[in-house]
mmCIF file of C-alpha atoms in Angstrom:
data_model
loop_
_atom_site.group_PDB
_atom_site.id
_atom_site.type_symbol
_atom_site.label_atom_id
_atom_site.label_comp_id
_atom_site.label_asym_id
_atom_site.label_seq_id
_atom_site.Cartn_x
_atom_site.Cartn_y
_atom_site.Cartn_z
ATOM 1 C CA MET W 1 104.142 100.175 74.584
ATOM 2 C CA TYR W 2 101.059 98.173 73.910
ATOM 3 C CA GLY W 3 99.667 99.389 77.305
ATOM 4 C CA THR W 4 99.850 102.978 75.845
ATOM 5 C CA PRO W 5 96.620 104.462 74.745
ATOM 6 C CA PRO W 6 96.249 104.542 70.990
ATOM 7 C CA SER W 7 96.308 108.232 70.887
ATOM 8 C CA ALA W 8 99.856 108.472 72.551
ATOM 9 C CA PHE W 9 101.018 105.200 70.947
ATOM 10 C CA VAL W 10 103.131 106.881 68.046
ATOM 11 C CA THR W 11 104.779 109.241 70.526
ATOM 12 C CA ARG W 12 105.646 106.341 72.881
ATOM 13 C CA ARG W 13 106.857 104.107 69.963
ATOM 14 C CA ALA W 14 109.226 106.905 68.811
ATOM 15 C CA GLU W 15 110.812 107.138 72.392
ATOM 16 C CA LEU W 16 111.356 103.624 72.823
ATOM 17 C CA ALA W 17 112.862 103.291 69.344
ATOM 18 C CA LEU W 18 115.000 106.159 69.888
ATOM 19 C CA ALA W 19 115.948 104.623 73.447
ATOM 20 C CA ALA W 20 116.860 101.416 71.785
ATOM 21 C CA LYS W 21 118.936 102.732 69.133
ATOM 22 C CA ALA W 22 120.940 105.066 71.864
ATOM 23 C CA ASP W 23 121.579 101.677 73.630
ATOM 24 C CA GLY W 24 123.030 100.383 70.723
ATOM 25 C CA ARG W 25 119.989 97.791 70.009
ATOM 26 C CA ALA W 26 119.455 98.527 66.339
ATOM 27 C CA ASP W 27 117.414 95.392 65.662
ATOM 28 C CA ASP W 28 115.003 96.190 68.641
ATOM 29 C CA ALA W 29 114.789 99.747 67.556
ATOM 30 C CA ARG W 30 113.619 98.344 63.900
ATOM 31 C CA ARG W 31 111.158 96.203 65.540
ATOM 32 C CA ILE W 32 109.707 98.715 67.463
ATOM 33 C CA ARG W 33 109.308 101.320 64.868
ATOM 34 C CA ALA W 34 107.652 98.405 62.727
ATOM 35 C CA ALA W 35 104.965 98.021 65.575
ATOM 36 C CA ARG W 36 101.567 99.057 64.230
ATOM 37 C CA ARG W 37 99.273 101.206 66.469
ATOM 38 C CA PRO W 38 96.649 98.930 67.808
ATOM 39 C CA THR W 39 92.725 99.875 67.497
ATOM 40 C CA LEU W 40 90.989 101.102 70.342
ATOM 41 C CA ALA W 41 89.282 97.729 70.754
ATOM 42 C CA ALA W 42 92.635 95.914 70.471
ATOM 43 C CA TRP W 43 94.175 98.045 73.137
ATOM 44 C CA THR W 44 91.129 97.638 75.401
ATOM 45 C CA ALA W 45 91.537 93.906 75.310
ATOM 46 C CA ASN W 46 95.342 94.176 75.885
ATOM 47 C CA LEU W 47 94.495 96.572 78.796
ATOM 48 C CA LEU W 48 91.981 93.946 80.141
ATOM 49 C CA LEU W 49 94.752 91.271 80.057
ATOM 50 C CA ARG W 50 97.248 93.653 81.899
ATOM 51 C CA ALA W 51 94.812 94.742 84.396
ATOM 52 C CA GLU W 52 93.030 91.416 85.361
ATOM 53 C CA PRO W 53 95.880 88.730 84.986
ATOM 54 C CA GLU W 54 94.358 86.081 87.018
ATOM 55 C CA GLU W 55 90.772 86.528 85.601
ATOM 56 C CA CYS W 56 92.106 86.234 82.161
ATOM 57 C CA ARG W 57 94.268 83.317 82.798
ATOM 58 C CA ARG W 58 91.160 81.565 84.162
ATOM 59 C CA PHE W 59 89.315 82.665 81.038
ATOM 60 C CA LEU W 60 91.919 81.236 78.792
ATOM 61 C CA GLU W 61 91.590 77.900 80.774
ATOM 62 C CA LEU W 62 87.786 78.159 80.112
ATOM 63 C CA GLY W 63 88.446 78.498 76.410
ATOM 64 C CA ARG W 64 90.623 75.328 76.266
ATOM 65 C CA ALA W 65 87.897 73.315 78.198
ATOM 66 C CA LEU W 66 84.983 74.591 75.738
ATOM 67 C CA ARG W 67 87.076 73.944 72.846
ATOM 68 C CA GLU W 68 87.599 70.270 73.962
ATOM 69 C CA ALA W 69 84.065 69.875 75.076
ATOM 70 C CA TYR W 70 83.002 71.203 71.473
ATOM 71 C CA ARG W 71 85.036 68.526 70.013
ATOM 72 C CA SER W 72 83.658 65.637 72.122
ATOM 73 C CA LEU W 73 80.196 66.512 73.842
ATOM 74 C CA ASP W 74 76.625 66.364 72.780
ATOM 75 C CA SER W 75 74.536 69.020 71.840
ATOM 76 C CA THR W 76 72.758 69.433 75.218
ATOM 77 C CA ALA W 77 76.063 70.008 77.052
ATOM 78 C CA ILE W 78 77.400 72.256 74.240
ATOM 79 C CA GLY W 79 74.383 74.536 74.845
ATOM 80 C CA GLU W 80 74.643 74.628 78.589
ATOM 81 C CA LEU W 81 78.391 75.757 78.188
ATOM 82 C CA SER W 82 77.764 78.236 75.444
ATOM 83 C CA GLU W 83 75.116 80.013 77.636
ATOM 84 C CA GLN W 84 77.564 80.114 80.493
ATOM 85 C CA ARG W 85 80.136 81.488 77.950
ATOM 86 C CA ARG W 86 78.128 84.085 76.661
ATOM 87 C CA ARG W 87 77.362 85.601 80.237
ATOM 88 C CA ILE W 88 81.214 85.574 81.086
ATOM 89 C CA VAL W 89 82.154 87.278 77.878
ATOM 90 C CA ALA W 90 79.688 89.938 78.435
ATOM 91 C CA ALA W 91 80.839 90.399 81.835
ATOM 92 C CA LEU W 92 84.458 90.709 80.771
ATOM 93 C CA THR W 93 83.585 93.212 78.067
ATOM 94 C CA ARG W 94 81.973 95.482 80.768
ATOM 95 C CA GLN W 95 85.097 95.111 83.010
ATOM 96 C CA ALA W 96 87.369 95.947 80.001
ATOM 97 C CA ALA W 97 85.142 99.030 79.043
ATOM 98 C CA GLN W 98 85.487 100.052 82.881
ATOM 99 C CA HIS W 99 89.187 99.740 82.654
ATOM 100 C CA ALA W 100 89.425 101.729 79.542
ATOM 101 C CA ARG W 101 87.166 104.425 81.084
ATOM 102 C CA ASN W 102 89.458 104.695 84.150
ATOM 103 C CA ALA W 103 92.310 105.114 81.612
ATOM 104 C CA GLY W 104 90.446 108.029 80.173
ATOM 105 C CA GLN W 105 89.136 106.140 77.020
ATOM 106 C CA ARG W 106 85.318 105.908 76.619
ATOM 107 C CA LEU W 107 84.195 103.023 74.323
ATOM 108 C CA SER W 108 81.519 103.529 71.682
ATOM 109 C CA ASP W 109 79.042 100.529 71.000
ATOM 110 C CA SER W 110 80.939 99.453 67.986
ATOM 111 C CA VAL W 111 84.106 99.299 69.860
ATOM 112 C CA ARG W 112 82.405 97.437 72.842
ATOM 113 C CA GLN W 113 81.212 94.745 70.026
ATOM 114 C CA ASP W 114 84.643 94.345 68.727
ATOM 115 C CA VAL W 115 85.991 93.867 72.264
ATOM 116 C CA GLU W 116 83.323 91.232 72.632
ATOM 117 C CA SER W 117 83.992 89.670 69.526
ATOM 118 C CA THR W 118 87.688 89.464 70.377
ATOM 119 C CA LEU W 119 86.897 87.567 73.587
ATOM 120 C CA ARG W 120 84.534 85.215 71.774
ATOM 121 C CA ALA W 121 87.439 84.373 69.557
ATOM 122 C CA VAL W 122 89.844 83.842 72.311
ATOM 123 C CA LEU W 123 87.395 81.172 73.661
ATOM 124 C CA ALA W 124 86.726 79.618 70.206
ATOM 125 C CA ASP W 125 90.068 79.663 68.659
ATOM 126 C CA GLY W 126 93.357 78.624 70.267
ATOM 127 C CA ARG W 127 95.382 80.610 67.986
ATOM 128 C CA ALA W 128 93.306 83.784 68.845
ATOM 129 C CA ALA W 129 93.969 82.775 72.486
ATOM 130 C CA ASP W 130 97.559 82.593 71.998
ATOM 131 C CA GLN W 131 97.496 86.146 70.387
ATOM 132 C CA TRP W 132 95.514 87.689 73.152
ATOM 133 C CA ALA W 133 97.694 86.079 75.856
ATOM 134 C CA GLY W 134 100.809 87.896 74.325
ATOM 135 C CA GLY W 135 99.218 91.343 75.271
ATOM 136 C CA ARG W 136 100.052 92.658 71.676
ATOM 137 C CA LEU W 137 96.724 92.790 69.798
ATOM 138 C CA GLU W 138 96.801 95.303 66.788
ATOM 139 C CA SER W 139 93.248 94.889 65.701
ATOM 140 C CA ALA W 140 89.990 93.019 67.044
ATOM 141 C CA LEU W 141 89.751 89.127 66.486
ATOM 142 C CA THR W 142 86.807 87.545 64.971
ATOM 143 C CA PRO W 143 85.471 84.196 66.310
ATOM 144 C CA PRO W 144 85.023 81.304 63.856
ATOM 145 C CA SER W 145 81.752 80.818 62.287
ATOM 146 C CA ASP W 146 81.625 77.041 63.082
ATOM 147 C CA PHE W 147 81.784 77.594 66.785
ATOM 148 C CA PRO W 148 78.345 77.944 68.685
ATOM 149 C CA SER W 149 77.933 81.274 70.410
ATOM 150 C CA GLY W 150 74.389 81.760 71.427
ATOM 151 C CA PRO W 151 70.922 80.171 71.593
ATOM 152 C CA ALA W 152 71.417 78.375 68.377
ATOM 153 C CA ALA W 153 74.511 76.305 69.928
ATOM 154 C CA GLU W 154 72.494 73.406 70.513
ATOM 155 C CA ALA W 155 71.266 73.318 66.802
ATOM 156 C CA ALA W 156 74.392 73.963 65.441
ATOM 157 C CA ALA W 157 76.128 71.470 67.477
ATOM 158 C CA PRO W 158 77.092 68.075 65.849
ATOM 159 C CA ARG W 159 74.815 65.493 66.694
ATOM 160 C CA GLN W 160 76.215 62.048 68.109
ATOM 161 C CA PRO W 161 74.483 58.858 66.642
ATOM 162 C CA PRO W 162 72.906 56.797 69.322
ATOM 163 C CA PRO W 163 74.935 54.134 70.485
ATOM 164 C CA PRO W 164 73.947 50.519 69.212
ATOM 165 C CA SER W 165 72.335 48.128 71.447
ATOM 166 C CA PRO W 166 75.048 45.976 72.954
ATOM 167 C CA PRO W 167 75.152 42.353 72.398
ATOM 168 C CA PRO W 168 75.070 40.051 75.234
ATOM 169 C CA ALA W 169 78.911 39.339 75.271
ATOM 170 C CA ARG W 170 81.061 42.726 75.680
ATOM 171 C CA SER W 171 83.425 43.173 72.954
ATOM 172 C CA ARG W 172 86.622 45.354 72.665
ATOM 173 C CA PRO W 173 84.802 47.874 70.692
ATOM 174 C CA GLN W 174 82.310 48.080 73.282
ATOM 175 C CA ASP W 175 84.882 48.699 75.892
ATOM 176 C CA GLU W 176 86.511 51.620 73.669
ATOM 177 C CA LEU W 177 82.940 53.126 73.442
ATOM 178 C CA ALA W 178 82.336 53.148 77.168
ATOM 179 C CA GLU W 179 85.736 54.449 77.814
ATOM 180 C CA ARG W 180 84.887 57.360 75.036
ATOM 181 C CA ARG W 181 81.578 58.193 76.883
ATOM 182 C CA ARG W 182 83.647 57.987 80.392
ATOM 183 C CA GLN W 183 86.190 60.510 78.843
ATOM 184 C CA ARG W 184 83.510 62.817 77.403
ATOM 185 C CA GLN W 185 81.672 62.777 80.606
ATOM 186 C CA GLU W 186 84.993 63.538 82.638
ATOM 187 C CA ARG W 187 85.501 66.426 79.945
ATOM 188 C CA LEU W 188 82.101 67.586 80.325
ATOM 189 C CA GLU W 189 82.392 67.814 84.356
ATOM 190 C CA GLN W 190 85.814 69.685 83.991
ATOM 191 C CA ALA W 191 84.215 71.962 81.529
ATOM 192 C CA ARG W 192 81.292 72.540 83.751
ATOM 193 C CA ALA W 193 83.532 73.082 86.794
ATOM 194 C CA ALA W 194 85.750 75.536 84.829
ATOM 195 C CA ALA W 195 82.725 77.795 83.798
ATOM 196 C CA GLU W 196 81.088 77.636 87.154
ATOM 197 C CA GLU W 197 84.611 78.767 88.784
ATOM 198 C CA ALA W 198 84.700 81.376 85.905
ATOM 199 C CA GLN W 199 81.173 82.576 86.830
ATOM 200 C CA ARG W 200 81.992 82.584 90.441
ATOM 201 C CA ARG W 201 85.105 84.693 89.803
ATOM 202 C CA LEU W 202 82.998 87.156 87.818
ATOM 203 C CA ASP W 203 80.430 87.336 90.571
ATOM 204 C CA GLU W 204 83.342 88.096 92.948
ATOM 205 C CA ARG W 205 84.534 90.716 90.614
ATOM 206 C CA ARG W 206 81.237 92.343 90.336
ATOM 207 C CA ALA W 207 80.980 92.540 93.886
ATOM 208 C CA ASP W 208 84.520 94.063 94.180
ATOM 209 C CA HIS W 209 83.738 96.427 91.486
ATOM 210 C CA ARG W 210 80.696 97.459 93.459
ATOM 211 C CA ASP W 211 82.651 97.977 96.619
ATOM 212 C CA ALA W 212 85.234 99.974 94.849
ATOM 213 C CA ASP W 213 82.424 102.105 93.269
ATOM 214 C CA THR W 214 81.142 102.780 96.871
ATOM 215 C CA ALA W 215 84.617 103.447 98.151
ATOM 216 C CA LEU W 216 85.273 105.576 95.233
ATOM 217 C CA ARG W 217 82.227 107.853 95.784
ATOM 218 C CA ARG W 218 82.962 108.066 99.644
ATOM 219 C CA ALA W 219 86.601 109.128 98.664
ATOM 220 C CA HIS W 220 84.928 111.671 96.337
ATOM 221 C CA ASP W 221 82.651 112.797 99.207
ATOM 222 C CA SER W 222 85.787 112.831 101.658
ATOM 223 C CA GLN W 223 87.835 114.861 99.186
ATOM 224 C CA GLY W 224 84.954 117.477 98.779
ATOM 225 C CA ARG W 225 84.609 117.896 102.465
ATOM 226 C CA ALA W 226 88.446 118.132 102.767
ATOM 227 C CA GLU W 227 88.759 120.760 99.854
ATOM 228 C CA ARG W 228 85.839 122.813 101.411
ATOM 229 C CA GLN W 229 87.624 122.425 104.887
ATOM 230 C CA ARG W 230 90.684 123.350 103.238
ATOM 231 C CA ASP W 231 89.397 126.415 101.755
ATOM 232 C CA ASP W 232 87.652 127.615 104.951
ATOM 233 C CA PHE W 233 90.940 127.331 106.639
ATOM 234 C CA ARG W 234 92.741 129.213 104.068
ATOM 235 C CA ARG W 235 90.282 132.068 104.423
ATOM 236 C CA GLN W 236 90.799 132.009 108.118
ATOM 237 C CA LEU W 237 94.358 132.039 107.730
ATOM 238 C CA THR W 238 94.039 134.847 105.328
ATOM 239 C CA ALA W 239 91.996 136.861 107.715
ATOM 240 C CA ALA W 240 94.354 135.798 110.622
ATOM 241 C CA GLU W 241 97.321 136.998 108.739
ATOM 242 C CA GLU W 242 95.555 140.311 107.931
ATOM 243 C CA GLN W 243 95.003 140.677 111.528
ATOM 244 C CA LEU W 244 98.476 139.889 112.567
ATOM 245 C CA ARG W 245 99.763 142.440 109.888
ATOM 246 C CA GLN W 246 97.529 145.260 111.323
ATOM 247 C CA ALA W 247 98.540 144.148 114.866
ATOM 248 C CA GLN W 248 102.030 144.570 113.790
ATOM 249 C CA GLU W 249 101.571 147.737 112.183
ATOM 250 C CA ALA W 250 99.864 149.067 115.624
ATOM 251 C CA HIS W 251 102.654 147.470 117.361
ATOM 252 C CA ARG W 252 105.488 149.455 115.339
ATOM 253 C CA THR W 253 103.311 152.581 115.740
ATOM 254 C CA ALA W 254 102.959 152.033 119.448
ATOM 255 C CA GLN W 255 106.638 151.325 119.787
ATOM 256 C CA GLU W 256 107.415 154.477 117.812
ATOM 257 C CA GLN W 257 105.065 156.548 120.085
ATOM 258 C CA LEU W 258 106.584 154.956 123.170
ATOM 259 C CA ASN W 259 110.296 155.801 121.973
ATOM 260 C CA GLU W 260 109.132 159.505 121.399
ATOM 261 C CA ALA W 261 107.579 159.568 124.667
ATOM 262 C CA GLN W 262 110.828 158.300 126.385
ATOM 263 C CA ASP W 263 112.727 160.849 124.475
ATOM 264 C CA ASP W 264 110.497 163.535 125.746
ATOM 265 C CA LEU W 265 110.935 162.234 129.352
ATOM 266 C CA ARG W 266 114.532 162.368 129.030
ATOM 267 C CA HIS W 267 114.488 166.041 127.678
ATOM 268 C CA ALA W 268 111.925 166.933 130.377
ATOM 269 C CA GLU W 269 114.002 165.072 133.202
ATOM 270 C CA ARG W 270 117.036 167.142 131.736
ATOM 271 C CA ASP W 271 115.322 170.304 131.932
ATOM 272 C CA ARG W 272 114.066 169.502 135.265
ATOM 273 C CA ARG W 273 117.660 169.128 136.642
ATOM 274 C CA GLU W 274 118.881 172.056 134.931
ATOM 275 C CA ALA W 275 116.036 174.270 136.448
ATOM 276 C CA GLU W 276 116.829 172.702 139.768
ATOM 277 C CA ARG W 277 120.316 173.478 139.451
ATOM 278 C CA ARG W 278 119.613 177.156 138.344
ATOM 279 C CA ALA W 279 117.034 177.374 141.327
ATOM 280 C CA HIS W 280 119.697 176.454 143.825
ATOM 281 C CA THR W 281 122.225 178.572 142.363
ATOM 282 C CA THR W 282 119.782 181.621 142.509
ATOM 283 C CA ALA W 283 118.547 180.731 145.963
ATOM 284 C CA GLU W 284 122.235 180.607 147.075
ATOM 285 C CA ALA W 285 122.794 184.170 145.448
ATOM 286 C CA LEU W 286 119.572 185.302 146.974
ATOM 287 C CA THR W 287 120.668 184.170 150.551
ATOM 288 C CA GLN W 288 124.076 185.757 149.814
ATOM 289 C CA ALA W 289 122.502 189.119 148.569
ATOM 290 C CA GLU W 290 120.171 189.324 151.665
ATOM 291 C CA ASP W 291 123.007 188.568 154.148
ATOM 292 C CA GLU W 292 124.997 191.428 152.305
ATOM 293 C CA ALA W 293 121.891 193.641 152.430
ATOM 294 C CA ARG W 294 121.524 192.950 156.020
ATOM 295 C CA GLU W 295 125.265 193.753 156.808
ATOM 296 C CA ALA W 296 124.830 196.860 154.695
ATOM 297 C CA ALA W 297 122.027 197.976 156.562
ATOM 298 C CA ARG W 298 123.862 197.642 160.003
ATOM 299 C CA GLN W 299 126.698 199.169 158.690
ATOM 300 C CA LEU W 300 124.524 202.138 157.474
ATOM 301 C CA LYS W 301 122.778 202.081 160.751
ATOM 302 C CA ARG W 302 125.995 202.200 162.982
ATOM 303 C CA LEU W 303 127.452 205.018 160.560
ATOM 304 C CA THR W 304 124.447 207.025 160.930
ATOM 305 C CA ARG W 305 124.496 206.785 164.671
ATOM 306 C CA HIS W 306 128.239 207.415 164.950
ATOM 307 C CA ARG W 307 127.732 210.745 162.945
ATOM 308 C CA ALA W 308 124.913 211.923 165.214
ATOM 309 C CA ASP W 309 127.023 211.330 168.181
ATOM 310 C CA GLN W 310 129.413 213.383 166.543
ATOM 311 C CA SER W 311 127.255 216.082 165.825
ATOM 312 C CA GLU W 312 126.171 216.496 169.467
ATOM 313 C CA LYS W 313 129.690 217.062 170.903
ATOM 314 C CA PRO W 314 130.746 220.830 171.533
#
């Protein structure tokens, strides 16, 4: 629920409360309904914790080291660590703003300042660190005023009185003082190592971010080329489909014409066979008529000659 942008928090809260009630978890439903919508800065700080868990874990470790160093180190060491802390907080604030922008939320300058204030509070105050580590901040946090936060850290740091000159014989207080110095030096080294490791991690994250931006730009370029190629293919497909439609229409027309021509051919073939049959019949009739005509002519000629012969007899 706390990973939901503030603009959608109320709707998401109602959905989760309703689901909890439907599952028979009335107490959970009441707690969900009682949750307050986080400010944009608090939501961004929560988002950073979810998006960069390893980086934030190191940041919390750095805060513990810095708080211990502030309680025991001299002003010079505190000034060095405070400068490193300032750079780390600024870099994490930029990362948080980038994650918010990726989630569709652009941060104003005042909201970015609230995010930075929250991160400085996490470093300075153990209770603030615990609140942020839970991932459910509802409002921005404010660092304590007695924790050094900039160039004035050295001046604000408690001054350690110079150790007294040791007497010739070492005493138990001197041994304890030497042990405290050793422990302070050890804590200083640990704090410096933690700060350097955090700075190294931030440098790596910046490099990763630059690589991701480059990859994103290339992906956008590739997507643009792919979209243009897709549009070209769509136009070609549309043209090909139109040509196919016209070819299919022409094919149907040609098929119809072919069918008509085949019908005409069948009719002509039938007429030809009928004409041949009639011609054969008439040829036979003609031959028979010619034969009959020749036979009639012979009969006529014979009869004529016979009559002539009869008329010449006495």
